[in-house]
Tab-separated table of C-alpha atoms and ligand atoms in Angstrom:
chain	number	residue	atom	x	y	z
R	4	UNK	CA	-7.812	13.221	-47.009
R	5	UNK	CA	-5.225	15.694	-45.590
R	6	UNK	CA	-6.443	16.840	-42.609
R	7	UNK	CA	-4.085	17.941	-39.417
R	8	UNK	CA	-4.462	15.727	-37.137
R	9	UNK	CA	-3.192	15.463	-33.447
R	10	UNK	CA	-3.040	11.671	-31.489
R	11	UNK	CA	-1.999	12.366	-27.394
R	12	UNK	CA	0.550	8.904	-26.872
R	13	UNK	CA	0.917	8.222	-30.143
R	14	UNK	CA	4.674	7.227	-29.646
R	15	UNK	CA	4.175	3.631	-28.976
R	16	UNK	CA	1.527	1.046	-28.638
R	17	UNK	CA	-2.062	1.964	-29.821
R	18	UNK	CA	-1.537	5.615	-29.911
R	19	UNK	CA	1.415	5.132	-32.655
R	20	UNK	CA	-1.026	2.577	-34.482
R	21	UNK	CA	-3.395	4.800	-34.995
R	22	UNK	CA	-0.963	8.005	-35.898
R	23	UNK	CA	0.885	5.971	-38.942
R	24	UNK	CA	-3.046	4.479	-40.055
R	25	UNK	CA	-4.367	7.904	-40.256
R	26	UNK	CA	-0.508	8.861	-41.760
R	27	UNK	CA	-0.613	6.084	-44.500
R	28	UNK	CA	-4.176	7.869	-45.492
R	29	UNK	CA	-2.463	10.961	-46.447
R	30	UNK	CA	-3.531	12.842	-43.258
R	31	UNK	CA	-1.193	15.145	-42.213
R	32	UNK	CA	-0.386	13.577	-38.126
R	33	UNK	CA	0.902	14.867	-35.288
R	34	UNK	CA	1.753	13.092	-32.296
R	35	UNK	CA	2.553	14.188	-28.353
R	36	UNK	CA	5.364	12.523	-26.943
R	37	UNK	CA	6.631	12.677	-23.307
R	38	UNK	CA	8.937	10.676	-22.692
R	39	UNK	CA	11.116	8.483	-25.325
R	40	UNK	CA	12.539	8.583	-28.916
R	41	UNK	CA	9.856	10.436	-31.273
R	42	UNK	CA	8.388	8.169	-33.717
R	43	UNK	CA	10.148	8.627	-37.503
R	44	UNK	CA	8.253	10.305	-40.136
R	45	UNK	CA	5.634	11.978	-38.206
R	46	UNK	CA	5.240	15.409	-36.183
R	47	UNK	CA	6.099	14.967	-32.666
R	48	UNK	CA	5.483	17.421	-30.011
R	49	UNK	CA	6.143	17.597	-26.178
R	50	UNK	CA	3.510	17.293	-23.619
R	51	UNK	CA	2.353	15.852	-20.690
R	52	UNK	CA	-1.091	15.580	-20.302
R	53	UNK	CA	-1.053	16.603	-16.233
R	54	UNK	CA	0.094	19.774	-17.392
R	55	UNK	CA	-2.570	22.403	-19.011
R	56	UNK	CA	0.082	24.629	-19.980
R	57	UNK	CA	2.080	22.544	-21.639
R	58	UNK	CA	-1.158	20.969	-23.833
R	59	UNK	CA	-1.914	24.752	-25.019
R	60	UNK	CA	2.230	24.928	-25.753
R	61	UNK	CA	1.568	21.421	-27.785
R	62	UNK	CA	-1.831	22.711	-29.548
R	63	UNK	CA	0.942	25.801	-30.649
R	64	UNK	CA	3.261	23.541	-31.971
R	65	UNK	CA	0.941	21.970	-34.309
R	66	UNK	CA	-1.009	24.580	-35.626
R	67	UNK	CA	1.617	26.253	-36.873
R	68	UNK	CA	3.389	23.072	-38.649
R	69	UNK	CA	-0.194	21.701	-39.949
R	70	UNK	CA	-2.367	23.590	-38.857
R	71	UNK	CA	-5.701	23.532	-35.992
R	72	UNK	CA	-6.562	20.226	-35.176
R	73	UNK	CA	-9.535	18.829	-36.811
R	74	UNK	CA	-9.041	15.098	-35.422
R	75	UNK	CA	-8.142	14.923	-31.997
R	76	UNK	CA	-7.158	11.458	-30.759
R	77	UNK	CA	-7.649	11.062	-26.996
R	78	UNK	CA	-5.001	7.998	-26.471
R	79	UNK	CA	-2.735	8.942	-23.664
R	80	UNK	CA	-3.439	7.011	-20.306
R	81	UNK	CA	-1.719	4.771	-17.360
R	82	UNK	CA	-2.732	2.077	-15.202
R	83	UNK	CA	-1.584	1.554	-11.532
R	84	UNK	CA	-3.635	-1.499	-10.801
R	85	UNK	CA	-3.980	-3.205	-7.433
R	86	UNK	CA	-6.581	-4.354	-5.562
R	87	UNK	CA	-8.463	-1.635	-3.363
R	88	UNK	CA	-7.173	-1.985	-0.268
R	89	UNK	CA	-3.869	-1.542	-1.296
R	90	UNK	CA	-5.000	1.358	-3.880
R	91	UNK	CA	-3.342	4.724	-2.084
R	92	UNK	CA	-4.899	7.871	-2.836
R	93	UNK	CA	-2.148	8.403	-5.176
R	94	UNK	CA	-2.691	5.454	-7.279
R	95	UNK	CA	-6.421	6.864	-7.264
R	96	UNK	CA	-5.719	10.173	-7.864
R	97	UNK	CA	-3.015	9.741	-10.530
R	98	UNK	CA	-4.998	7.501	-13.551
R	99	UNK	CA	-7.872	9.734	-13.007
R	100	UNK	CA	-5.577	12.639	-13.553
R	101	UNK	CA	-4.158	11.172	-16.914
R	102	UNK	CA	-6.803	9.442	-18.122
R	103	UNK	CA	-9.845	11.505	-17.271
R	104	UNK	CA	-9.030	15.520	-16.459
R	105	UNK	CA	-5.966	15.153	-19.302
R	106	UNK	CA	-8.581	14.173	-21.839
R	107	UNK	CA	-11.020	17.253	-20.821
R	108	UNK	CA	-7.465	19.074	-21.045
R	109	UNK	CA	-7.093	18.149	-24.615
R	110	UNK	CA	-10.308	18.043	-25.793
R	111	UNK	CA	-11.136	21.685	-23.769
R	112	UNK	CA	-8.240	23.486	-26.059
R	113	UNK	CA	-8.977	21.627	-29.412
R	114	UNK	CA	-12.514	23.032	-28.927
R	115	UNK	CA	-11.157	26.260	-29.711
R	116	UNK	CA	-11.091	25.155	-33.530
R	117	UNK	CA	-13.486	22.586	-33.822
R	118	UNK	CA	-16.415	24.868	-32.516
R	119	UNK	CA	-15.128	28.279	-35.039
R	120	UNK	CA	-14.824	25.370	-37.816
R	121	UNK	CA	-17.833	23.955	-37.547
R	122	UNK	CA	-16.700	20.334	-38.562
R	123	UNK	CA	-14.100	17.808	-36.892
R	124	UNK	CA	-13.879	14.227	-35.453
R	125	UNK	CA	-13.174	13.647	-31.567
R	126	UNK	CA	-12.058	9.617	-30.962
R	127	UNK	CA	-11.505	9.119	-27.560
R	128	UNK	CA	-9.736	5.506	-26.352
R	129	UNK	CA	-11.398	4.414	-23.365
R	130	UNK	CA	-11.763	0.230	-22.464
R	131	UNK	CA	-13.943	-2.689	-21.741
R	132	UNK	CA	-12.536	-1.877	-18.020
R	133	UNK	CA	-15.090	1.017	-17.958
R	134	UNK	CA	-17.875	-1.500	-18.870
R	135	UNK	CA	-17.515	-4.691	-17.341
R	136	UNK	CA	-15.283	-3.665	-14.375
R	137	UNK	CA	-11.616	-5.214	-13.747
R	138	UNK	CA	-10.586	-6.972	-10.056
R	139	UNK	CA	-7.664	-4.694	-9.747
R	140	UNK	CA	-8.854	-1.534	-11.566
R	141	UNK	CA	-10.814	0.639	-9.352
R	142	UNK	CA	-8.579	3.930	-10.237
R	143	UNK	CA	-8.522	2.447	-14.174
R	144	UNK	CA	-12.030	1.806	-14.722
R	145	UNK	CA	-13.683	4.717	-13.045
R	146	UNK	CA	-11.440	6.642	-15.386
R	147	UNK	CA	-12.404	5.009	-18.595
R	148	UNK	CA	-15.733	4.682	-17.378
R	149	UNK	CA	-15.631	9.002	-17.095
R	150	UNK	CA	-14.203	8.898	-20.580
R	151	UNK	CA	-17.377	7.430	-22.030
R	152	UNK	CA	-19.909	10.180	-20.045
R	153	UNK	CA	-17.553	13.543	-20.846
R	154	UNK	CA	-17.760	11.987	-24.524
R	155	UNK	CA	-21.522	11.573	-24.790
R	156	UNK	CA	-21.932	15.318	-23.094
R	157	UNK	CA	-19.461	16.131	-25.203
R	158	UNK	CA	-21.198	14.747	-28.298
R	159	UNK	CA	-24.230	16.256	-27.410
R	160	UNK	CA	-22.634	19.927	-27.051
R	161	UNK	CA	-20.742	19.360	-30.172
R	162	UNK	CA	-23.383	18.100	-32.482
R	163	UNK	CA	-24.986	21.498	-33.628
R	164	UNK	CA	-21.480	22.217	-34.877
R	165	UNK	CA	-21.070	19.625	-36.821
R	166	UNK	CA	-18.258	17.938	-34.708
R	167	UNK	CA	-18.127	13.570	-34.187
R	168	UNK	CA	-17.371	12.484	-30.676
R	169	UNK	CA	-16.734	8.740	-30.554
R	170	UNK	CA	-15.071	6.356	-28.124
R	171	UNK	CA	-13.428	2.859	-28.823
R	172	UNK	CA	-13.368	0.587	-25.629
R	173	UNK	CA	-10.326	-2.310	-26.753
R	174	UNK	CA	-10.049	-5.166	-24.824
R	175	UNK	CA	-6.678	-6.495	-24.345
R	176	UNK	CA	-4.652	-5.715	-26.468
R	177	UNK	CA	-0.773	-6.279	-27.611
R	178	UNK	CA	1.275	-3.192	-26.429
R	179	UNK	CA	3.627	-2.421	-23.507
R	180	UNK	CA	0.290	-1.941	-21.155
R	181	UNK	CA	-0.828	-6.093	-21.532
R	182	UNK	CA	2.884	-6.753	-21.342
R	183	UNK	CA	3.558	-5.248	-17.872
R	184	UNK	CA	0.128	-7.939	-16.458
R	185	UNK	CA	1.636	-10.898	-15.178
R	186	UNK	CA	1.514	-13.687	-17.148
R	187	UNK	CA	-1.035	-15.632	-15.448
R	188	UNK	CA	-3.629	-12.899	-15.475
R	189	UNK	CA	-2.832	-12.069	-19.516
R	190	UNK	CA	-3.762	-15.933	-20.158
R	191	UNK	CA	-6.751	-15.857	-17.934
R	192	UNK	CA	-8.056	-12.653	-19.952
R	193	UNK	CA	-7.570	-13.909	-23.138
R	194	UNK	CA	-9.017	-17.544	-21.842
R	195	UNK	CA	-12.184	-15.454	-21.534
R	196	UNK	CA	-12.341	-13.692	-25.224
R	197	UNK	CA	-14.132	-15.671	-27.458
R	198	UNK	CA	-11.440	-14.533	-30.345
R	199	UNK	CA	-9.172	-16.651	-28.359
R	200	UNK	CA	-6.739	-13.827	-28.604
R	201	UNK	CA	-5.423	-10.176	-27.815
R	202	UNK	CA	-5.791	-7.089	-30.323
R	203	UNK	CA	-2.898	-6.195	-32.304
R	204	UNK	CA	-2.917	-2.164	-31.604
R	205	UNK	CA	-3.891	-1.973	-35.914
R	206	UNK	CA	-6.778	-3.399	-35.082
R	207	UNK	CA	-7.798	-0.722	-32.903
R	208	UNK	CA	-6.472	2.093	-35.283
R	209	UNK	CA	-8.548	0.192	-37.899
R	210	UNK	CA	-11.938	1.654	-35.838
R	211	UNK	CA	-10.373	4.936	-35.089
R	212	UNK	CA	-9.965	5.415	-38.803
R	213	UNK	CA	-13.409	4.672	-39.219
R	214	UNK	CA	-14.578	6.488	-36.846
R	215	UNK	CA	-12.186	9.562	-37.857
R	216	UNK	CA	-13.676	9.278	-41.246
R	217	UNK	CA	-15.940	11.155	-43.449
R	218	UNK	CA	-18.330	7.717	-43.975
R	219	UNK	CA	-18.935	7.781	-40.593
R	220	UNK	CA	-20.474	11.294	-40.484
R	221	UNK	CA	-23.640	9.966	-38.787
R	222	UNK	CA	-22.329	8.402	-35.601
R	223	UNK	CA	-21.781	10.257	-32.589
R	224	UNK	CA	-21.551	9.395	-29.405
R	225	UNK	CA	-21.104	5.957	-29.785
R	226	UNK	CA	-18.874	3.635	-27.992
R	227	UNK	CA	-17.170	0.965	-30.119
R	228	UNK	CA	-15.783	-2.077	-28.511
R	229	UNK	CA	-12.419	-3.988	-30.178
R	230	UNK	CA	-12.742	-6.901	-27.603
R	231	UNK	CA	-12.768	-9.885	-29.618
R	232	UNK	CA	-16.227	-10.033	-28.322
R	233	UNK	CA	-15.298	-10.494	-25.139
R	234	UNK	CA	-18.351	-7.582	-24.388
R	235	UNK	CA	-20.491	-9.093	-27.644
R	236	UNK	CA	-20.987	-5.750	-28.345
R	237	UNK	CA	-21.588	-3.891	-24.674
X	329	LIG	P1	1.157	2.201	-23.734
X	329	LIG	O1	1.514	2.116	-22.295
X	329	LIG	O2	1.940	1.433	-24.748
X	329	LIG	O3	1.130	3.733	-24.227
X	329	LIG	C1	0.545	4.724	-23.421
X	329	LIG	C2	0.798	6.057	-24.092
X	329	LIG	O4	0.218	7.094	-23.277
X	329	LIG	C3	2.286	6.364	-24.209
X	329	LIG	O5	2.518	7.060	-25.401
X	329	LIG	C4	2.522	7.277	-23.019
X	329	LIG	O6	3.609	8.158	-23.162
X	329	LIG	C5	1.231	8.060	-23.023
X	329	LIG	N1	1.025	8.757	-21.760
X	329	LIG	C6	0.834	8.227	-20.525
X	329	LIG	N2	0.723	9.195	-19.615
X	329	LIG	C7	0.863	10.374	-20.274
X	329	LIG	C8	0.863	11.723	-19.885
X	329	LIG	N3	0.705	12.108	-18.610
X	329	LIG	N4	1.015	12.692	-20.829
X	329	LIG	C9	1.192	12.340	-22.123
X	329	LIG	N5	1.224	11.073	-22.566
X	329	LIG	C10	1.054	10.098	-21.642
X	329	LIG	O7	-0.364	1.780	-23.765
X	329	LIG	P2	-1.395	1.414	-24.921
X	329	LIG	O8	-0.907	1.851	-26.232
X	329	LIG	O9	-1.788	0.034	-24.708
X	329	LIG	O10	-2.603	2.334	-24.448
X	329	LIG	C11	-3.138	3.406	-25.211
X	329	LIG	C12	-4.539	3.686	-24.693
X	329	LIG	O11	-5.350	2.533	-24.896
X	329	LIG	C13	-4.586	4.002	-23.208
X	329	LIG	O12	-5.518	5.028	-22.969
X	329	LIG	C14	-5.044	2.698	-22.599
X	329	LIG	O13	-5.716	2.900	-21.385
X	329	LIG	C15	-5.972	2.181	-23.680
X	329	LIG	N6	-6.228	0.754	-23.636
X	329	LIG	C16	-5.204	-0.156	-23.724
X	329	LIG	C17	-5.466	-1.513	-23.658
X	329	LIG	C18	-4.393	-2.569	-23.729
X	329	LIG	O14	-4.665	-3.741	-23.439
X	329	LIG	N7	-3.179	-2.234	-24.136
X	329	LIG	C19	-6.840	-2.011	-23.481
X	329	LIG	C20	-7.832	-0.973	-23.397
X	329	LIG	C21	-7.518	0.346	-23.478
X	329	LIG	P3	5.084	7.708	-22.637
X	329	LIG	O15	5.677	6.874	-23.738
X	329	LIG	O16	5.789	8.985	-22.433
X	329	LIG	O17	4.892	6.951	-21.369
């Protein structure tokens, strides 16, 4: 496999998993980084996800050092947790904005290729959040929970092309995100996952991959949960 792909927050934590799986394959990766040291050994280009401009600017960038995207990545996303009567319209407005419209703004300009190529893989990351619902996570879960309709649409307008669209919904799992909970509410999580633990973030690249893959050319639309079966399978 060499194909270009593009992972949005693939400089750290999950995103970064996935980028050096998919790298180690012999796919040829790029990454978007806003904010912190680019990763070594893999393409990394500028771009916040708020900004529509500067995802076209980013899309650029890679097709001319790899080439169009044929496996997009959909990783990039925030929490501002707190309960909802403390939740400003800001805290609201903010996750939606990152999680939910910057995925449509991703997935909206890799279309251009996908659709003219007539093949191509779509993983979006959403979380169990979006399906069993998270004290705390109003803003977060409504987002991830919009990340699994716009991918089943999305699979469904896709399909006659020839174009996957896939989502993985991790549970908790071991990156800077788990590590900013407070402690008590990490160990009451992973109290409830019958794993007895959190996901390392190559466990949730390992499903990506799969998903990214040729074998998996007959899934679409599916949402794939790496919960330690906290979910048992939902
Ligand atoms: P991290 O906080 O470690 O990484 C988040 C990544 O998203 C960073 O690369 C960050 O970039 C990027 N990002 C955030 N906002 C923007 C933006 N506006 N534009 C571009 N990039 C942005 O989190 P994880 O690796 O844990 O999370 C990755 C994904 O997995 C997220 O969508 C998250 O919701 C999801 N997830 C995580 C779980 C967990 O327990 N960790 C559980 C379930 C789902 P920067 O470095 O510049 O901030």
């Amino acid at each position: 496999m060499s194909r270009s792909v593009l992972v949005t927050g693939g400089n750290r934590g999950i995103g970064l998993a996935v980028a050096r799986r998919l790298s180690a394959d012999g796919d040829r990766v790029a990454v978007t980084c806003r904010s912190g040291e680019p990763p070594s050994g893999l393409l990394a280009v500028n771009c916040d996800v708020l900004d529509a401009t500067a995802v076209d600017e980013a899309f650029d960038k890679v097709e001319a050092e790899q080439g169009p995207v044929e496996v997009l990545v959909a990783n990039a996303g925030i929490t501002r947790d707190t309960l909802l009567i403390r939740m400003s319209e800001q805290d609201f407005t903010s996750v939606i904005d990152t999680n939910l419209t910057g995925t449509y703004r991703v997935v909206k300009r890799a279309a251009r290729h996908l659709m003219r190529a007539q093949a191509g893989r779509v993983v979006i990351i959403s979380s169990t959040a979006a399906l069993s619902g998270v004290a705390g996570q109003v803003n977060y879960g409504a987002s991830k929970a919009g990340l699994i309709g716009l991918a089943r649409s999305l699979a469904r307008e896709f399909a006659p092309r020839g174009v996957t669209v896939n989502v993985v919904a991790p549970g908790l799992t071991d990156t800077a995100m788990s590590t900013a909970l407070a402690d008590g509410q990490r160990e009451r999580i992973v109290g409830q996952i019958p794993l007895g633990r959190m996901a390392d973030p190559e466990e949730v690249a390992a499903a990506v991959r799969f998903l990214a893959s040729t074998e998996a050319s007959y899934i679409t639309g599916a949402v794939v949960p790496v919960d330690g079966g906290m979910g048992m399978g939902h």
